[in-house]
Amino acid sequence: MAVVPVAGLLPCVAPGAVPREPNPEQDDGFRRLSARLCALRPEDSSSARTEIHLLFDQLISENYSDGSGVAAEDVSALLVQACRLVPLNQNHLVSKVSQLIHHLLNRLQVIVDEQHLDFLLAYTISAIQQCSSWTHMEILQALAALVYCNGSKCQKYLPDLLGKTGLLMKLSDLAQSDPEVRRAAVHCLANLCLSVPGQPYLEEPYQNICFQAFLTTLQSPKSSDMDDITFCMLLQNALRGIQSLLNGGKMKLKQTEELGALLAVLKKSMFHGLPGLNIEMPSVLYPTPLPQYDGRPPVKPQQSESSASRPTVNKKKKSKVKPKKTQQGEDEEESGGEMEAAPVISTCRGNLREGSTRHTSSVGVQGLPLDGSGATGKDRVSSAFSSSSWKRVSSSESDYSDAEGGMQSKMRSYQAKVRQGALACFLSTIKSIEKKVLYGYWSAFVPDTPELGSPQSVSLMTLTLKDPSPKTRACALQVLSAILDGSKQFLSVAEDTSDHRRAFTPFSVMIASSIRELHRCLLLALAAESSSQTLTQIIKCLANLVSNAPYNRLKLSLLTKVWTQIKPYIRHKDVNVRVSSLTLLGAIVSTHAPLPEVQLLLQQPCSSGLSHSSSATPHLSPSDWWKKAPAGPSLEEASVSSPQGSSEPCWLIRLCISTIVLPKEDSCSGSDAGSAAGSTYEPSPMRLEALQVLAHLARGYFSMAQVYLMELGEVICKCMGEADPSIQLHGAKLLEELGTGLTQQYKPDSTIAPDQRVPVFLVVMFWTMMLNGPLPRALQNSEHPTLQASACDALSSILPEAFSSLPNDRQILCITMLLGLNDSKNRLVKAATSRALGVYVLFPCLRQDVIFVADTANAILMSLQDKSLNVRAKAAWSLGNLTDTLIVNMETSDPSFQEEFSGLLLLKMLRSAIEASKDKDKVKSNAVRALGNLLHFLQPSHIEKPRFAEIIEESIQALISTVLIEAAMKVRWNACYAMGNVFKNPALPLGIAPWTSQAYNALTSVVTSCKNFKVRIRSATALSIPNKREQYGSVDQYAQIWDALVTALQKSEDTTDFLEFKYCASLRTQICQALIHLLSLASASDLPCINRTLTLNGDMIQSYILQFLKSGAEEDDTGAPRSPQERDQMVTMALKHLNSVQALAGDTAKRAVVGFLEDTLAIYFDSSG
């Protein structure tokens, strides 16, 4: 018989799973009993009923263990045969066959196939309708097992189950007299909502019906006839049902009332059974920046208040009760949550199927690995609920034996599971709504600093500090992390203030207060926690907070407190704690870097905060394993010296280097599950995190990192020479950050004093070490394209001044590698190579090499044809850089480059740029930049050739259309910039070519109507570039440009976007410059038009020109004269030109225009003294 085994903890069989070897004994037992059952025929006799009873009992009592080898289709066929043998008027047999359905599906983890499901569903629904009420409990258990993971196959029966008079609606109603039946009906609803990826889900009307049923269940108080444990199980089922709707069903909570009602019951359930708390909640939470109700606990407020300030979560008597072995995948019952060594994740579970059977399983409790144990720990929000592991259990909510801990322990366990289920459901809710909606409820779940004398309001931190279960504490921390994740924009409004006398608290101050309270509470939790798994979650939550809080707007000391308290945990015995501690340190050195407070912390002596900690000392390893430095004075020696004169410039860099390169100490390896067997180094996650911290330091605090430049180079060489691709990759990324830091120091706008920079000869030594080391091998490692791409990025960060000083063979190696990798089939590698070539083509030592520039151009043009958008975007950026190089070379005194550069290649570049200008915005923005540069570069010898005439026309039309289209503002800005570059080429027939009027019309349209003021500024700049009157075309064309600029000046404050107001002054400055430039070129024929405008708007124009003359230097990129002297010189020159114009006979326009400028200058000089 072909067997389809059922694997693992999951009740669903994974497609393609490798079959297990069948158990012959179990298989034979099942087959023998199945054959006997199939041989029976329906017979209404006492002996037949007795035989069926005995067979059912034998099938139920058969010892089924994991992977029993019984085929799923055989189980389904047997159940169908069993139902056919049992008429619905035999209540006892119906009850027994229901037990059999529930038991076999649960024990063998079988999902009934569609063929048999139809019959079994019809049978169970009829049984509920016709049989006595005392059988309903068992029938509902069978129904729950049948619909589990089969919701999409039950469409035919949904009206009977979920309609207005549906069975499950009636049995789950508050009016249901039997509490166990009500619980079982809600459990059926929850299993019906459980989704299977890739299959249709419940239709929206049925989703809403189920959601309302679950919500009503959660909102309803416990009835007098329901015991506490049944009530807890009822709440768990309702919470799991809502979570299934939000996760698999992708249900959207669109109504504020709907979301508010759900959040209210979730908050209430989050604290269910928590000792010392009995909160009253409104039925709906409404979004508001201020707390809308007083969440102070009415029971024992003094005790609660003291508990908030002095956490006592770890001072309970430890229970020695061991968890019982449970059914396949079923959760252990936790003894009050006091098994602190149990994995954090494993408790975040509930029940998928229910029942009252008391069978044990040979499978022990399974704990999922904590997030970060096998990765770098960078995922800020860990995933205790990511697989909904809190709900992975069998169909039996097994009873808890009094002998295993007593009713009190059992009660605490069920209450803790309700809290965990509420937190899991809250996490799914967070993921299903927009962040801006979520943050309206910030104050309901995140603590605020309490008023003097007032108790702390209940929040997620209440659970973190007071819940007796470490697993529930971890779940609460993960929910808080999910709230904090992506909160940077929301928290950016926070601002500390010392003014406490206001009549109201500003929103910015309230958020700042909340951030301070989060720091205080999380550090309290850190000091009090003893569970390593929960400790890891606290530190990750702190890292998430640090990554998003605006410390540049807050008072000092917050980061110092975190820094001081986390340092001892770097030596914790648990590797997950050590990794997350480094993650937190990385978050501190990367947030708003560089911060003066962090700069001081980095300069502290290495032993500060490491020799002692708060009252709750972490489990430290006895030896300072990381203090063994490979070079220089040891950290112990450094710590003995005076704090101000420590010989170790940065202890954190030394720690990271030691973590990466030194062998681990045995004492630290107790929980190092992440390390490879036999590895002499720290576990891989620890080393990866140390490399990332070094990269953060190189990016934000390069002045610290540069002291260790050569040593870090040796670290990089070691990492890139290892076998582990992830270590190699992070080594390459560290190299890129160091290279970028070195390059930034030598940029023209760098504020670093020359004597503080790394000398060029040292940079040359550093890169020579890299190029003689494993970097070339990484570039050629085609088995790991991500590493190749990262190595390309690192190679592109080389300092241009250092590149020119490298040995020739190393220069040739770099260029050859990049040009060769441009042919790679991998898109990541090709994109990185295209970008690197775009960097190299700007190097002063390479940009005049015609052969290199031509080779690079051909490589880039090939990449512009790639199918990958990312490759084309990088290639377009590089093409823009290459054309910048053409312009730089054109402006040198040596004409040889222009003469030697191929005209055919220019044609190819123009054609490729035209095609790229029709691509996506990411490509288009740089394509138009390249077009502008290429048209600027064209020499008269090119323009005279007939083959260039058509391509020039196409290029300019491409620019005109890009200026006018509703594309991204960056694209239109670049198009206006490119048009200005076109106007700079005196060899082009501007003013007489047919495209002249189209180009000017496009720019005047933008300058008067574009919503984005930066684009308007750029178009006004382009309009002021032509330096000859004939380039502006006819009198009508000139008049149109003049009128458009005047209109633009009038509308320079017309915007509905307040973000544009900061550009108003720059826009007016540029328009005034353009108007004065036009006046300085005006002919006699243009003066009447100018005079007309001055007659209508002279006062307005004069006021803005006076502002232009009086304004000082502004930070803009328009090229407008910066000093007042330059600006009044412009007006004076325009006046001088107008005076020299020969006025037309009888025309008074000249006198009026000259008089206007003279009056303007007179007013300006009078006001300036």
Short mmCIF file of N, CA and C in Angstrom, two decimals, residues 530-636:
data_model
loop_
_atom_site.label_atom_id
_atom_site.label_comp_id
_atom_site.label_asym_id
_atom_site.label_seq_id
_atom_site.Cartn_x
_atom_site.Cartn_y
_atom_site.Cartn_z
N SER A 530 15.91 37.71 33.81
CA SER A 530 16.84 36.60 33.98
C SER A 530 16.75 35.58 32.85
N SER A 531 15.67 35.60 32.08
CA SER A 531 15.54 34.69 30.95
C SER A 531 16.35 35.22 29.77
N SER A 532 17.25 34.40 29.28
CA SER A 532 18.11 34.85 28.17
C SER A 532 17.31 35.18 26.93
N GLN A 533 16.26 34.38 26.65
CA GLN A 533 15.48 34.62 25.44
C GLN A 533 14.72 35.94 25.54
N THR A 534 14.13 36.21 26.69
CA THR A 534 13.42 37.48 26.87
C THR A 534 14.40 38.64 26.89
N LEU A 535 15.57 38.40 27.46
CA LEU A 535 16.61 39.42 27.48
C LEU A 535 16.98 39.84 26.07
N THR A 536 17.06 38.86 25.18
CA THR A 536 17.37 39.16 23.78
C THR A 536 16.31 40.07 23.18
N GLN A 537 15.04 39.80 23.50
CA GLN A 537 13.96 40.62 22.95
C GLN A 537 14.01 42.04 23.50
N ILE A 538 14.35 42.19 24.78
CA ILE A 538 14.46 43.54 25.37
C ILE A 538 15.53 44.34 24.63
N ILE A 539 16.66 43.71 24.38
CA ILE A 539 17.77 44.42 23.74
C ILE A 539 17.42 44.76 22.29
N LYS A 540 16.74 43.84 21.60
CA LYS A 540 16.31 44.14 20.23
C LYS A 540 15.30 45.28 20.20
N CYS A 541 14.42 45.30 21.19
CA CYS A 541 13.43 46.39 21.27
C CYS A 541 14.14 47.72 21.52
N LEU A 542 15.13 47.71 22.38
CA LEU A 542 15.92 48.92 22.63
C LEU A 542 16.61 49.37 21.34
N ALA A 543 17.14 48.41 20.58
CA ALA A 543 17.80 48.76 19.31
C ALA A 543 16.82 49.40 18.34
N ASN A 544 15.59 48.89 18.32
CA ASN A 544 14.56 49.48 17.46
C ASN A 544 14.22 50.89 17.90
N LEU A 545 14.12 51.09 19.21
CA LEU A 545 13.85 52.42 19.74
C LEU A 545 14.98 53.38 19.39
N VAL A 546 16.20 52.94 19.60
CA VAL A 546 17.37 53.79 19.32
C VAL A 546 17.43 54.16 17.84
N SER A 547 17.06 53.21 16.96
CA SER A 547 17.13 53.48 15.52
C SER A 547 16.13 54.52 15.07
N ASN A 548 15.05 54.71 15.82
CA ASN A 548 13.96 55.59 15.37
C ASN A 548 13.82 56.87 16.16
N ALA A 549 14.42 56.96 17.36
CA ALA A 549 14.24 58.15 18.20
C ALA A 549 15.11 59.31 17.71
N PRO A 550 14.58 60.55 17.76
CA PRO A 550 15.34 61.72 17.27
C PRO A 550 16.22 62.31 18.37
N TYR A 551 17.36 61.68 18.64
CA TYR A 551 18.21 62.12 19.75
C TYR A 551 18.78 63.52 19.55
N ASN A 552 18.83 63.96 18.31
CA ASN A 552 19.32 65.32 18.06
C ASN A 552 18.33 66.38 18.53
N ARG A 553 17.10 65.97 18.90
CA ARG A 553 16.09 66.91 19.39
C ARG A 553 15.75 66.65 20.86
N LEU A 554 16.45 65.69 21.47
CA LEU A 554 16.16 65.34 22.86
C LEU A 554 17.33 65.72 23.76
N LYS A 555 17.04 65.80 25.06
CA LYS A 555 18.09 66.13 26.02
C LYS A 555 19.10 65.00 26.08
N LEU A 556 20.33 65.36 26.44
CA LEU A 556 21.40 64.37 26.51
C LEU A 556 21.14 63.37 27.64
N SER A 557 21.89 62.31 27.62
CA SER A 557 21.96 61.27 28.66
C SER A 557 21.14 60.02 28.34
N LEU A 558 20.15 60.10 27.45
CA LEU A 558 19.37 58.90 27.14
C LEU A 558 20.27 57.80 26.58
N LEU A 559 21.07 58.15 25.59
CA LEU A 559 21.95 57.15 24.98
C LEU A 559 23.05 56.72 25.93
N THR A 560 23.49 57.64 26.78
CA THR A 560 24.54 57.29 27.74
C THR A 560 24.06 56.21 28.69
N LYS A 561 22.80 56.32 29.15
CA LYS A 561 22.25 55.32 30.05
C LYS A 561 22.14 53.96 29.36
N VAL A 562 21.68 53.97 28.11
CA VAL A 562 21.58 52.71 27.37
C VAL A 562 22.97 52.10 27.18
N TRP A 563 23.90 52.93 26.77
CA TRP A 563 25.28 52.51 26.50
C TRP A 563 25.90 51.87 27.74
N THR A 564 25.75 52.55 28.88
CA THR A 564 26.37 52.07 30.11
C THR A 564 25.76 50.74 30.55
N GLN A 565 24.45 50.62 30.39
CA GLN A 565 23.79 49.42 30.90
C GLN A 565 23.95 48.22 29.98
N ILE A 566 24.21 48.45 28.71
CA ILE A 566 24.31 47.32 27.77
C ILE A 566 25.72 46.74 27.74
N LYS A 567 26.72 47.50 28.12
CA LYS A 567 28.11 47.04 27.98
C LYS A 567 28.39 45.69 28.67
N PRO A 568 27.87 45.44 29.88
CA PRO A 568 28.17 44.14 30.49
C PRO A 568 27.61 42.96 29.69
N TYR A 569 26.54 43.18 28.94
CA TYR A 569 25.89 42.07 28.23
C TYR A 569 26.68 41.63 27.00
N ILE A 570 27.69 42.42 26.62
CA ILE A 570 28.55 42.01 25.50
C ILE A 570 29.27 40.71 25.84
N ARG A 571 29.43 40.43 27.16
CA ARG A 571 30.15 39.23 27.58
C ARG A 571 29.20 38.17 28.14
N HIS A 572 27.91 38.32 27.87
CA HIS A 572 26.92 37.35 28.36
C HIS A 572 27.21 35.96 27.78
N LYS A 573 26.86 34.93 28.54
CA LYS A 573 27.14 33.57 28.08
C LYS A 573 26.28 33.16 26.89
N ASP A 574 25.09 33.74 26.78
CA ASP A 574 24.19 33.37 25.69
C ASP A 574 24.55 34.15 24.43
N VAL A 575 24.79 33.43 23.35
CA VAL A 575 25.24 34.09 22.12
C VAL A 575 24.19 35.04 21.57
N ASN A 576 22.89 34.71 21.73
CA ASN A 576 21.85 35.60 21.22
C ASN A 576 21.86 36.94 21.93
N VAL A 577 22.13 36.90 23.23
CA VAL A 577 22.23 38.15 24.00
C VAL A 577 23.43 38.96 23.53
N ARG A 578 24.55 38.27 23.30
CA ARG A 578 25.74 38.99 22.84
C ARG A 578 25.51 39.62 21.46
N VAL A 579 24.88 38.86 20.57
CA VAL A 579 24.63 39.38 19.22
C VAL A 579 23.70 40.59 19.28
N SER A 580 22.61 40.48 20.04
CA SER A 580 21.67 41.60 20.12
C SER A 580 22.30 42.81 20.81
N SER A 581 23.23 42.56 21.75
CA SER A 581 23.93 43.69 22.39
C SER A 581 24.77 44.45 21.38
N LEU A 582 25.45 43.70 20.51
CA LEU A 582 26.21 44.37 19.44
C LEU A 582 25.27 45.08 18.47
N THR A 583 24.12 44.49 18.20
CA THR A 583 23.12 45.15 17.35
C THR A 583 22.72 46.49 17.94
N LEU A 584 22.50 46.51 19.24
CA LEU A 584 22.12 47.75 19.92
C LEU A 584 23.25 48.78 19.85
N LEU A 585 24.49 48.34 20.09
CA LEU A 585 25.61 49.27 19.97
C LEU A 585 25.72 49.81 18.54
N GLY A 586 25.45 48.94 17.57
CA GLY A 586 25.46 49.39 16.17
C GLY A 586 24.37 50.42 15.91
N ALA A 587 23.19 50.22 16.54
CA ALA A 587 22.11 51.20 16.38
C ALA A 587 22.50 52.54 16.98
N ILE A 588 23.19 52.49 18.12
CA ILE A 588 23.60 53.75 18.79
C ILE A 588 24.58 54.52 17.92
N VAL A 589 25.55 53.83 17.32
CA VAL A 589 26.56 54.56 16.54
C VAL A 589 26.07 54.92 15.14
N SER A 590 24.89 54.41 14.75
CA SER A 590 24.38 54.76 13.41
C SER A 590 23.24 55.78 13.47
N THR A 591 22.64 56.01 14.63
CA THR A 591 21.50 56.93 14.69
C THR A 591 21.97 58.37 14.69
N HIS A 592 21.49 59.14 13.74
CA HIS A 592 21.79 60.57 13.62
C HIS A 592 23.28 60.85 13.76
N ALA A 593 24.11 59.95 13.20
CA ALA A 593 25.55 60.11 13.33
C ALA A 593 26.04 61.30 12.51
N PRO A 594 27.04 62.03 13.02
CA PRO A 594 27.69 61.85 14.32
C PRO A 594 27.02 62.68 15.41
N LEU A 595 26.78 62.06 16.57
CA LEU A 595 26.22 62.76 17.73
C LEU A 595 27.35 63.03 18.72
N PRO A 596 27.44 64.24 19.25
CA PRO A 596 28.51 64.54 20.23
C PRO A 596 28.48 63.59 21.42
N GLU A 597 27.26 63.24 21.88
CA GLU A 597 27.14 62.34 23.03
C GLU A 597 27.78 60.99 22.74
N VAL A 598 27.54 60.46 21.54
CA VAL A 598 28.12 59.16 21.17
C VAL A 598 29.62 59.28 20.97
N GLN A 599 30.05 60.41 20.43
CA GLN A 599 31.49 60.64 20.26
C GLN A 599 32.21 60.52 21.60
N LEU A 600 31.62 61.11 22.63
CA LEU A 600 32.22 61.02 23.97
C LEU A 600 32.19 59.59 24.50
N LEU A 601 31.09 58.90 24.26
CA LEU A 601 30.98 57.52 24.73
C LEU A 601 32.04 56.62 24.08
N LEU A 602 32.29 56.85 22.80
CA LEU A 602 33.29 56.05 22.10
C LEU A 602 34.69 56.28 22.64
N GLN A 603 34.91 57.49 23.18
CA GLN A 603 36.24 57.83 23.68
C GLN A 603 36.44 57.42 25.13
N GLN A 604 35.41 56.88 25.78
CA GLN A 604 35.53 56.45 27.17
C GLN A 604 36.56 55.34 27.30
N PRO A 605 37.15 55.22 28.48
CA PRO A 605 38.04 54.07 28.71
C PRO A 605 37.29 52.77 28.52
N CYS A 606 37.99 51.76 28.04
CA CYS A 606 37.32 50.52 27.65
C CYS A 606 36.65 49.81 28.81
N SER A 607 37.17 49.96 30.03
CA SER A 607 36.60 49.21 31.14
C SER A 607 35.39 49.89 31.75
N SER A 608 35.09 51.09 31.32
CA SER A 608 33.98 51.83 31.90
C SER A 608 32.67 51.09 31.67
N GLY A 609 32.04 50.68 32.76
CA GLY A 609 30.76 49.99 32.64
C GLY A 609 30.86 48.50 32.40
N LEU A 610 32.11 47.99 32.26
CA LEU A 610 32.24 46.56 31.99
C LEU A 610 32.59 45.76 33.24
N SER A 611 33.12 46.43 34.27
CA SER A 611 33.54 45.70 35.45
C SER A 611 32.41 45.49 36.43
N HIS A 612 31.35 46.28 36.29
CA HIS A 612 30.21 46.12 37.19
C HIS A 612 28.96 46.58 36.47
N SER A 613 27.84 46.23 37.01
CA SER A 613 26.58 46.64 36.41
C SER A 613 25.59 46.90 37.51
N SER A 614 24.31 46.96 37.16
CA SER A 614 23.28 47.24 38.14
C SER A 614 23.09 46.04 39.06
N SER A 615 22.10 46.14 39.93
CA SER A 615 21.89 45.11 40.94
C SER A 615 21.64 43.74 40.34
N ALA A 616 21.00 43.72 39.19
CA ALA A 616 20.75 42.43 38.53
C ALA A 616 21.87 42.16 37.55
N THR A 617 22.96 41.59 38.03
CA THR A 617 24.13 41.37 37.19
C THR A 617 23.85 40.27 36.18
N PRO A 618 24.14 40.52 34.91
CA PRO A 618 23.91 39.48 33.91
C PRO A 618 24.84 38.30 34.12
N HIS A 619 24.48 37.19 33.43
CA HIS A 619 25.33 36.00 33.52
C HIS A 619 26.55 36.23 32.65
N LEU A 620 27.64 36.65 33.26
CA LEU A 620 28.82 36.99 32.49
C LEU A 620 29.79 35.82 32.44
N SER A 621 30.53 35.79 31.38
CA SER A 621 31.61 34.81 31.34
C SER A 621 32.74 35.34 32.22
N PRO A 622 33.48 34.46 32.86
CA PRO A 622 34.48 34.92 33.83
C PRO A 622 35.64 35.66 33.21
N SER A 623 35.96 35.39 31.98
CA SER A 623 37.15 36.03 31.40
C SER A 623 36.76 37.13 30.43
N ASP A 624 37.57 38.15 30.37
CA ASP A 624 37.34 39.24 29.40
C ASP A 624 37.93 38.81 28.07
N TRP A 625 37.18 37.94 27.40
CA TRP A 625 37.70 37.28 26.20
C TRP A 625 38.04 38.25 25.10
N TRP A 626 37.33 39.37 25.06
CA TRP A 626 37.53 40.28 23.92
C TRP A 626 38.64 41.28 24.16
N LYS A 627 39.24 41.19 25.36
CA LYS A 627 40.23 42.22 25.68
C LYS A 627 41.62 41.90 25.11
N LYS A 628 41.76 40.73 24.52
CA LYS A 628 43.07 40.36 24.00
C LYS A 628 43.28 40.99 22.63
N ALA A 629 44.00 42.07 22.59
CA ALA A 629 44.19 42.78 21.33
C ALA A 629 45.39 42.23 20.60
N PRO A 630 45.29 42.13 19.28
CA PRO A 630 46.41 41.59 18.51
C PRO A 630 47.57 42.56 18.38
N ALA A 631 47.31 43.83 18.58
CA ALA A 631 48.37 44.83 18.42
C ALA A 631 48.11 45.98 19.38
N GLY A 632 49.19 46.64 19.75
CA GLY A 632 49.03 47.79 20.63
C GLY A 632 48.81 47.36 22.07
N PRO A 633 48.65 48.31 22.96
CA PRO A 633 48.45 48.00 24.38
C PRO A 633 47.15 47.25 24.59
N SER A 634 47.15 46.35 25.55
CA SER A 634 45.94 45.59 25.83
C SER A 634 44.91 46.51 26.45
N LEU A 635 43.65 46.06 26.42
CA LEU A 635 42.58 46.89 26.96
C LEU A 635 42.69 47.01 28.46
N GLU A 636 43.23 45.96 29.12
CA GLU A 636 43.42 46.09 30.56
C GLU A 636 44.41 47.21 30.86
#
